[in-house]
PDB file of C-alpha atoms in Angstrom:
ATOM      1  CA  GLU A   1     -19.323  -9.197  -2.091  1.00 64.00           C
ATOM      2  CA  ALA A   2     -15.799  -9.419  -0.670  1.00 83.00           C
ATOM      3  CA  GLY A   3     -14.302  -6.121   0.411  1.00 94.00           C
ATOM      4  CA  VAL A   4     -10.854  -4.650  -0.079  1.00 97.00           C
ATOM      5  CA  ALA A   5      -8.247  -6.844   1.567  1.00 97.00           C
ATOM      6  CA  GLN A   6      -5.005  -5.545   3.030  1.00 98.00           C
ATOM      7  CA  SER A   7      -2.098  -7.163   4.794  1.00 97.00           C
ATOM      8  CA  PRO A   8      -0.447  -7.023   7.167  1.00 98.00           C
ATOM      9  CA  ARG A   9      -2.794  -5.251   9.588  1.00 97.00           C
ATOM     10  CA  TYR A  10       0.050  -4.098  11.826  1.00 98.00           C
ATOM     11  CA  LYS A  11       3.748  -3.657  11.317  1.00 98.00           C
ATOM     12  CA  ILE A  12       6.481  -2.393  13.613  1.00 98.00           C
ATOM     13  CA  ILE A  13       9.904  -1.699  12.149  1.00 98.00           C
ATOM     14  CA  GLU A  14      12.965   0.322  12.976  1.00 98.00           C
ATOM     15  CA  LYS A  15      13.955   3.372  10.977  1.00 97.00           C
ATOM     16  CA  ARG A  16      15.958   2.677   7.848  1.00 97.00           C
ATOM     17  CA  GLN A  17      14.330  -0.755   7.461  1.00 98.00           C
ATOM     18  CA  SER A  18      12.115  -1.663   4.517  1.00 98.00           C
ATOM     19  CA  VAL A  19       8.458  -2.606   4.571  1.00 98.00           C
ATOM     20  CA  ALA A  20       5.853  -3.666   2.034  1.00 98.00           C
ATOM     21  CA  PHE A  21       2.078  -3.593   2.110  1.00 98.00           C
ATOM     22  CA  TRP A  22      -0.294  -5.602  -0.039  1.00 98.00           C
ATOM     23  CA  CYS A  23      -3.773  -4.757  -1.279  1.00 98.00           C
ATOM     24  CA  ASN A  24      -6.378  -6.803  -3.126  1.00 97.00           C
ATOM     25  CA  PRO A  25      -9.192  -4.576  -4.416  1.00 96.00           C
ATOM     26  CA  ILE A  26     -12.808  -5.486  -5.017  1.00 95.00           C
ATOM     27  CA  SER A  27     -13.150  -7.645  -8.102  1.00 93.00           C
ATOM     28  CA  GLY A  28     -13.846  -5.589 -11.219  1.00 90.00           C
ATOM     29  CA  HIS A  29     -12.727  -2.275  -9.771  1.00 92.00           C
ATOM     30  CA  ALA A  30     -10.495  -0.504 -12.250  1.00 90.00           C
ATOM     31  CA  THR A  31      -9.176   2.181  -9.938  1.00 91.00           C
ATOM     32  CA  LEU A  32      -7.006   1.582  -6.892  1.00 94.00           C
ATOM     33  CA  TYR A  33      -5.782   4.173  -4.404  1.00 95.00           C
ATOM     34  CA  TRP A  34      -3.134   4.166  -1.691  1.00 97.00           C
ATOM     35  CA  TYR A  35      -3.540   6.692   1.120  1.00 98.00           C
ATOM     36  CA  GLN A  36      -1.447   7.631   4.121  1.00 98.00           C
ATOM     37  CA  GLN A  37      -3.374   8.700   7.205  1.00 98.00           C
ATOM     38  CA  ILE A  38      -1.402  10.244  10.033  1.00 97.00           C
ATOM     39  CA  LEU A  39      -3.133  10.387  13.410  1.00 94.00           C
ATOM     40  CA  GLY A  40      -5.532  13.310  13.610  1.00 92.00           C
ATOM     41  CA  GLN A  41      -5.429  14.025   9.880  1.00 94.00           C
ATOM     42  CA  GLY A  42      -7.482  13.051   6.871  1.00 95.00           C
ATOM     43  CA  PRO A  43      -6.176  10.456   4.422  1.00 97.00           C
ATOM     44  CA  LYS A  44      -3.604  11.803   1.969  1.00 96.00           C
ATOM     45  CA  LEU A  45      -3.565  10.285  -1.511  1.00 94.00           C
ATOM     46  CA  LEU A  46      -0.159   8.784  -2.298  1.00 97.00           C
ATOM     47  CA  ILE A  47      -0.850   7.114  -5.625  1.00 95.00           C
ATOM     48  CA  GLN A  48      -3.802   6.256  -7.813  1.00 93.00           C
ATOM     49  CA  PHE A  49      -3.876   3.516 -10.453  1.00 92.00           C
ATOM     50  CA  GLN A  50      -6.315   2.973 -13.252  1.00 89.00           C
ATOM     51  CA  ASN A  51      -5.919  -0.699 -14.140  1.00 88.00           C
ATOM     52  CA  ASN A  52      -2.107  -1.040 -14.112  1.00 85.00           C
ATOM     53  CA  GLY A  53      -1.316   2.547 -15.100  1.00 90.00           C
ATOM     54  CA  VAL A  54      -0.550   5.426 -12.731  1.00 92.00           C
ATOM     55  CA  VAL A  55      -3.121   8.248 -12.788  1.00 88.00           C
ATOM     56  CA  ASP A  56      -1.624  10.391 -10.038  1.00 89.00           C
ATOM     57  CA  ASP A  57       1.488  10.004  -7.872  1.00 94.00           C
ATOM     58  CA  SER A  58       2.188  13.667  -7.236  1.00 91.00           C
ATOM     59  CA  GLN A  59       2.247  13.208  -3.457  1.00 93.00           C
ATOM     60  CA  LEU A  60       4.273  10.007  -3.381  1.00 96.00           C
ATOM     61  CA  PRO A  61       7.768  10.559  -1.878  1.00 96.00           C
ATOM     62  CA  LYS A  62       9.470   8.778  -4.713  1.00 96.00           C
ATOM     63  CA  ASP A  63      12.882   8.740  -3.094  1.00 96.00           C
ATOM     64  CA  ARG A  64      11.625   6.159  -0.607  1.00 98.00           C
ATOM     65  CA  PHE A  65       8.145   5.027  -1.632  1.00 98.00           C
ATOM     66  CA  SER A  66       7.251   2.856  -4.578  1.00 98.00           C
ATOM     67  CA  ALA A  67       4.079   1.135  -5.696  1.00 97.00           C
ATOM     68  CA  GLU A  68       3.038  -1.195  -8.426  1.00 96.00           C
ATOM     69  CA  ARG A  69      -0.059  -2.855  -9.780  1.00 95.00           C
ATOM     70  CA  LEU A  70       1.400  -5.200 -12.337  1.00 82.00           C
ATOM     71  CA  LYS A  71      -1.622  -7.131 -13.578  1.00 86.00           C
ATOM     72  CA  GLY A  72      -4.182  -4.444 -12.884  1.00 85.00           C
ATOM     73  CA  VAL A  73      -5.477  -6.256  -9.817  1.00 92.00           C
ATOM     74  CA  ASP A  74      -3.363  -6.583  -6.640  1.00 96.00           C
ATOM     75  CA  SER A  75      -1.029  -3.815  -5.604  1.00 97.00           C
ATOM     76  CA  THR A  76       1.970  -3.437  -3.336  1.00 98.00           C
ATOM     77  CA  LEU A  77       3.307  -0.302  -1.668  1.00 98.00           C
ATOM     78  CA  LYS A  78       6.899  -0.305  -0.450  1.00 98.00           C
ATOM     79  CA  ILE A  79       8.862   2.031   1.785  1.00 98.00           C
ATOM     80  CA  GLN A  80      12.641   1.818   1.647  1.00 97.00           C
ATOM     81  CA  PRO A  81      14.161   3.086   3.908  1.00 97.00           C
ATOM     82  CA  ALA A  82      11.520   4.001   6.455  1.00 97.00           C
ATOM     83  CA  LYS A  83      11.661   7.177   8.529  1.00 97.00           C
ATOM     84  CA  LEU A  84      10.025   7.977  11.847  1.00 98.00           C
ATOM     85  CA  GLU A  85       7.546  10.294  10.123  1.00 97.00           C
ATOM     86  CA  ASP A  86       6.232   7.376   8.031  1.00 98.00           C
ATOM     87  CA  SER A  87       4.373   6.089  11.089  1.00 98.00           C
ATOM     88  CA  ALA A  88       0.762   6.133   9.957  1.00 98.00           C
ATOM     89  CA  VAL A  89      -2.106   3.996   8.750  1.00 98.00           C
ATOM     90  CA  TYR A  90      -1.788   3.041   5.084  1.00 98.00           C
ATOM     91  CA  LEU A  91      -5.179   2.652   3.495  1.00 98.00           C
ATOM     92  CA  CYS A  92      -5.950   1.006   0.202  1.00 98.00           C
ATOM     93  CA  ALA A  93      -9.196   1.791  -1.580  1.00 96.00           C
ATOM     94  CA  SER A  94     -10.788   0.788  -4.852  1.00 94.00           C
ATOM     95  CA  SER A  95     -13.595   2.116  -6.983  1.00 91.00           C
ATOM     96  CA  PHE A  96     -15.329   1.166 -10.194  1.00 87.00           C
ATOM     97  CA  ALA A  97     -14.280   4.546 -11.779  1.00 76.00           C
ATOM     98  CA  GLU A  98     -13.607   3.221 -15.289  1.00 71.00           C
ATOM     99  CA  THR A  99     -12.054   6.480 -16.467  1.00 73.00           C
ATOM    100  CA  GLY A 100      -9.846   6.823 -13.417  1.00 69.00           C
ATOM    101  CA  ILE A 101     -11.776   9.920 -12.370  1.00 74.00           C
ATOM    102  CA  LEU A 102     -13.990   9.535  -9.323  1.00 76.00           C
ATOM    103  CA  GLN A 103     -17.464  10.550 -10.419  1.00 79.00           C
ATOM    104  CA  VAL A 104     -20.173  11.623  -8.014  1.00 76.00           C
ATOM    105  CA  THR A 105     -21.839   8.271  -8.635  1.00 78.00           C
ATOM    106  CA  ASP A 106     -18.716   6.318  -7.650  1.00 82.00           C
ATOM    107  CA  THR A 107     -17.890   4.971  -4.231  1.00 88.00           C
ATOM    108  CA  GLN A 108     -14.430   4.387  -2.864  1.00 91.00           C
ATOM    109  CA  TYR A 109     -14.324   1.231  -0.764  1.00 95.00           C
ATOM    110  CA  PHE A 110     -11.554   1.147   1.781  1.00 97.00           C
ATOM    111  CA  GLY A 111      -9.672  -1.768   3.235  1.00 97.00           C
ATOM    112  CA  PRO A 112      -9.021  -1.990   6.988  1.00 97.00           C
ATOM    113  CA  GLY A 113      -5.582  -0.423   6.609  1.00 98.00           C
ATOM    114  CA  THR A 114      -2.092  -1.304   7.780  1.00 98.00           C
ATOM    115  CA  ARG A 115      -0.942   0.448  10.922  1.00 98.00           C
ATOM    116  CA  LEU A 116       2.793   1.121  10.601  1.00 98.00           C
ATOM    117  CA  THR A 117       4.951   2.106  13.535  1.00 98.00           C
ATOM    118  CA  VAL A 118       8.529   3.163  12.816  1.00 98.00           C
ATOM    119  CA  LEU A 119      10.798   3.165  15.879  1.00 97.00           C
TER     120      LEU A 119
ATOM    121  CA  ARG B   1      -4.816  28.013   1.495  1.00 77.00           C
ATOM    122  CA  LYS B   2      -5.486  24.294   1.808  1.00 85.00           C
ATOM    123  CA  GLU B   3      -7.291  22.601  -1.064  1.00 89.00           C
ATOM    124  CA  VAL B   4      -9.991  21.271   1.256  1.00 94.00           C
ATOM    125  CA  GLU B   5     -10.657  22.729   4.702  1.00 95.00           C
ATOM    126  CA  GLN B   6     -12.829  21.585   7.553  1.00 96.00           C
ATOM    127  CA  ASP B   7     -13.314  22.698  11.140  1.00 93.00           C
ATOM    128  CA  PRO B   8     -11.741  19.834  13.121  1.00 91.00           C
ATOM    129  CA  GLY B   9     -14.163  20.322  16.039  1.00 91.00           C
ATOM    130  CA  PRO B  10     -14.957  18.504  18.204  1.00 94.00           C
ATOM    131  CA  PHE B  11     -18.626  19.274  17.998  1.00 95.00           C
ATOM    132  CA  ASN B  12     -20.287  18.054  21.202  1.00 97.00           C
ATOM    133  CA  VAL B  13     -24.062  17.955  20.789  1.00 97.00           C
ATOM    134  CA  PRO B  14     -26.904  16.387  22.810  1.00 98.00           C
ATOM    135  CA  GLU B  15     -28.976  13.570  21.416  1.00 98.00           C
ATOM    136  CA  GLY B  16     -31.766  14.855  19.216  1.00 98.00           C
ATOM    137  CA  ALA B  17     -29.941  18.015  18.231  1.00 98.00           C
ATOM    138  CA  THR B  18     -29.350  19.230  14.701  1.00 98.00           C
ATOM    139  CA  VAL B  19     -25.758  19.840  13.707  1.00 97.00           C
ATOM    140  CA  ALA B  20     -24.188  21.154  10.520  1.00 97.00           C
ATOM    141  CA  PHE B  21     -20.664  20.954   9.134  1.00 94.00           C
ATOM    142  CA  ASN B  22     -19.150  22.945   6.331  1.00 95.00           C
ATOM    143  CA  CYS B  23     -16.233  22.151   4.078  1.00 96.00           C
ATOM    144  CA  THR B  24     -14.583  24.690   1.801  1.00 96.00           C
ATOM    145  CA  TYR B  25     -12.558  23.901  -1.296  1.00 94.00           C
ATOM    146  CA  SER B  26     -10.150  26.143  -3.163  1.00 91.00           C
ATOM    147  CA  ASN B  27     -10.271  24.892  -6.744  1.00 88.00           C
ATOM    148  CA  SER B  28     -13.309  26.070  -8.656  1.00 88.00           C
ATOM    149  CA  ALA B  29     -12.755  23.299 -11.227  1.00 85.00           C
ATOM    150  CA  SER B  30     -13.598  20.614  -8.664  1.00 87.00           C
ATOM    151  CA  GLN B  31     -16.222  18.253  -9.991  1.00 85.00           C
ATOM    152  CA  SER B  32     -17.185  15.622  -7.447  1.00 89.00           C
ATOM    153  CA  PHE B  33     -17.946  15.976  -3.753  1.00 93.00           C
ATOM    154  CA  PHE B  34     -18.550  13.447  -1.020  1.00 95.00           C
ATOM    155  CA  TRP B  35     -18.998  13.009   2.699  1.00 97.00           C
ATOM    156  CA  TYR B  36     -17.312  10.003   4.299  1.00 97.00           C
ATOM    157  CA  ARG B  37     -17.672   8.819   7.851  1.00 98.00           C
ATOM    158  CA  GLN B  38     -14.780   7.372   9.842  1.00 98.00           C
ATOM    159  CA  ASP B  39     -15.207   5.668  13.185  1.00 97.00           C
ATOM    160  CA  CYS B  40     -12.290   5.544  15.601  1.00 95.00           C
ATOM    161  CA  ARG B  41      -9.541   3.224  14.314  1.00 93.00           C
ATOM    162  CA  LYS B  42     -11.685   2.148  11.371  1.00 96.00           C
ATOM    163  CA  GLU B  43     -11.548   2.824   7.658  1.00 97.00           C
ATOM    164  CA  PRO B  44     -13.580   5.625   6.039  1.00 97.00           C
ATOM    165  CA  LYS B  45     -16.954   4.692   4.559  1.00 96.00           C
ATOM    166  CA  LEU B  46     -19.085   6.652   2.128  1.00 95.00           C
ATOM    167  CA  LEU B  47     -21.899   8.491   3.873  1.00 96.00           C
ATOM    168  CA  MET B  48     -23.253  10.277   0.827  1.00 95.00           C
ATOM    169  CA  SER B  49     -22.281  11.857  -2.434  1.00 93.00           C
ATOM    170  CA  VAL B  50     -23.143  15.519  -2.879  1.00 93.00           C
ATOM    171  CA  TYR B  51     -25.193  16.334  -5.928  1.00 88.00           C
ATOM    172  CA  SER B  52     -25.439  19.813  -7.451  1.00 88.00           C
ATOM    173  CA  SER B  53     -29.090  20.139  -6.500  1.00 86.00           C
ATOM    174  CA  GLY B  54     -28.522  18.906  -2.967  1.00 89.00           C
ATOM    175  CA  ASN B  55     -29.633  15.544  -1.672  1.00 93.00           C
ATOM    176  CA  GLU B  56     -31.131  13.971   1.389  1.00 96.00           C
ATOM    177  CA  ASP B  57     -30.843  10.522   2.901  1.00 95.00           C
ATOM    178  CA  GLY B  58     -32.981  10.072   5.971  1.00 97.00           C
ATOM    179  CA  ARG B  59     -31.651  12.390   8.667  1.00 98.00           C
ATOM    180  CA  PHE B  60     -28.733  13.541   6.531  1.00 98.00           C
ATOM    181  CA  THR B  61     -28.800  16.394   4.019  1.00 98.00           C
ATOM    182  CA  ALA B  62     -25.897  17.441   1.809  1.00 97.00           C
ATOM    183  CA  GLN B  63     -25.674  20.727  -0.068  1.00 96.00           C
ATOM    184  CA  LEU B  64     -23.238  22.148  -2.610  1.00 96.00           C
ATOM    185  CA  ASN B  65     -22.644  25.877  -3.012  1.00 95.00           C
ATOM    186  CA  ARG B  66     -20.435  26.365  -6.057  1.00 93.00           C
ATOM    187  CA  ALA B  67     -20.492  30.154  -5.887  1.00 94.00           C
ATOM    188  CA  SER B  68     -18.976  30.163  -2.400  1.00 94.00           C
ATOM    189  CA  GLN B  69     -17.088  26.910  -2.927  1.00 95.00           C
ATOM    190  CA  TYR B  70     -18.299  24.895  -0.010  1.00 95.00           C
ATOM    191  CA  ILE B  71     -20.317  21.815   0.754  1.00 96.00           C
ATOM    192  CA  SER B  72     -22.323  21.200   3.863  1.00 97.00           C
ATOM    193  CA  LEU B  73     -23.685  18.253   5.820  1.00 98.00           C
ATOM    194  CA  LEU B  74     -26.712  18.592   8.073  1.00 98.00           C
ATOM    195  CA  ILE B  75     -27.585  15.897  10.579  1.00 98.00           C
ATOM    196  CA  ARG B  76     -31.014  16.073  12.171  1.00 98.00           C
ATOM    197  CA  ASP B  77     -32.145  14.277  15.328  1.00 98.00           C
ATOM    198  CA  SER B  78     -28.591  13.237  16.248  1.00 98.00           C
ATOM    199  CA  LYS B  79     -28.099   9.706  17.608  1.00 98.00           C
ATOM    200  CA  LEU B  80     -25.326   8.403  19.806  1.00 98.00           C
ATOM    201  CA  SER B  81     -24.304   6.225  16.876  1.00 98.00           C
ATOM    202  CA  ASP B  82     -23.607   9.340  14.787  1.00 98.00           C
ATOM    203  CA  SER B  83     -20.489   9.975  16.880  1.00 98.00           C
ATOM    204  CA  ALA B  84     -17.615   9.761  14.405  1.00 98.00           C
ATOM    205  CA  THR B  85     -15.323  11.879  12.257  1.00 98.00           C
ATOM    206  CA  TYR B  86     -16.908  13.250   9.101  1.00 98.00           C
ATOM    207  CA  LEU B  87     -14.533  13.640   6.182  1.00 98.00           C
ATOM    208  CA  CYS B  88     -15.140  15.929   3.250  1.00 96.00           C
ATOM    209  CA  VAL B  89     -13.795  14.608  -0.068  1.00 95.00           C
ATOM    210  CA  VAL B  90     -13.309  16.626  -3.228  1.00 93.00           C
ATOM    211  CA  ASN B  91     -11.963  15.864  -6.678  1.00 86.00           C
ATOM    212  CA  THR B  92      -9.654  18.817  -7.209  1.00 73.00           C
ATOM    213  CA  GLY B  93      -7.705  20.280 -10.035  1.00 56.00           C
ATOM    214  CA  GLY B  94      -7.402  19.488 -13.683  1.00 54.00           C
ATOM    215  CA  TYR B  95      -6.488  15.880 -13.030  1.00 60.00           C
ATOM    216  CA  GLN B  96      -9.328  15.504 -10.568  1.00 66.00           C
ATOM    217  CA  LYS B  97      -7.097  14.381  -7.727  1.00 81.00           C
ATOM    218  CA  VAL B  98      -8.982  12.982  -4.760  1.00 88.00           C
ATOM    219  CA  THR B  99      -8.428  15.188  -1.708  1.00 92.00           C
ATOM    220  CA  PHE B 100      -9.704  14.582   1.801  1.00 95.00           C
ATOM    221  CA  GLY B 101     -10.253  17.232   4.412  1.00 96.00           C
ATOM    222  CA  THR B 102      -8.859  16.738   7.895  1.00 95.00           C
ATOM    223  CA  GLY B 103     -12.258  15.698   9.178  1.00 96.00           C
ATOM    224  CA  THR B 104     -14.723  17.090  11.702  1.00 97.00           C
ATOM    225  CA  LYS B 105     -15.185  15.139  14.892  1.00 97.00           C
ATOM    226  CA  LEU B 106     -18.737  14.791  16.192  1.00 97.00           C
ATOM    227  CA  GLN B 107     -19.552  13.559  19.672  1.00 97.00           C
ATOM    228  CA  VAL B 108     -23.234  13.038  20.468  1.00 98.00           C
ATOM    229  CA  ILE B 109     -23.845  13.166  24.198  1.00 97.00           C
ATOM    230  CA  PRO B 110     -26.686  11.342  26.023  1.00 95.00           C
TER     231      PRO B 110
END
């Protein structure tokens, strides 16, 4: 079974530039998550989709971050404009979670992440 | 108070030792609990879900204490390959938002 795919794996940009990340979840997984992981911290949920609808985006800095999952499959996360504090690993995960709620029997499968450095 | 709290460690233990981690959560309405493992510069991977009655998988045992609002992970007979960061994950709040702890770093020493 193919895993969660993410691209690019690394990105270096200057502050105030824009950047976009792409995620392709495991086939058949209804729920897709974007996380931000700053060095030394646990992943922080930015946005969660169930199919192409948003379940939770309470921690997404909406003035600069946006995300979409138009056809309920692939997703993109964009930062515009980037700030120094956005330097982090951006992880995409997917789970079967039909209801959008992660049950104890569900597993989140993570992609390899995109390591973003903002200079 | 943070929604999910873990001791960041590091826990340095000799091979063969038993080590235990705790994770506390603040929202009593939390429903689902997990332990994930993250190796250095890698993505997190599910280690085990935590069931209400507790569960065991080989050398690993997970427990849930709803009264005191914490979960625990016990690792017996530690191996060098157990060296990693162990992340506690909780579905919190009415909307069951997925929240990770900061992780506990384990280093198993020869």
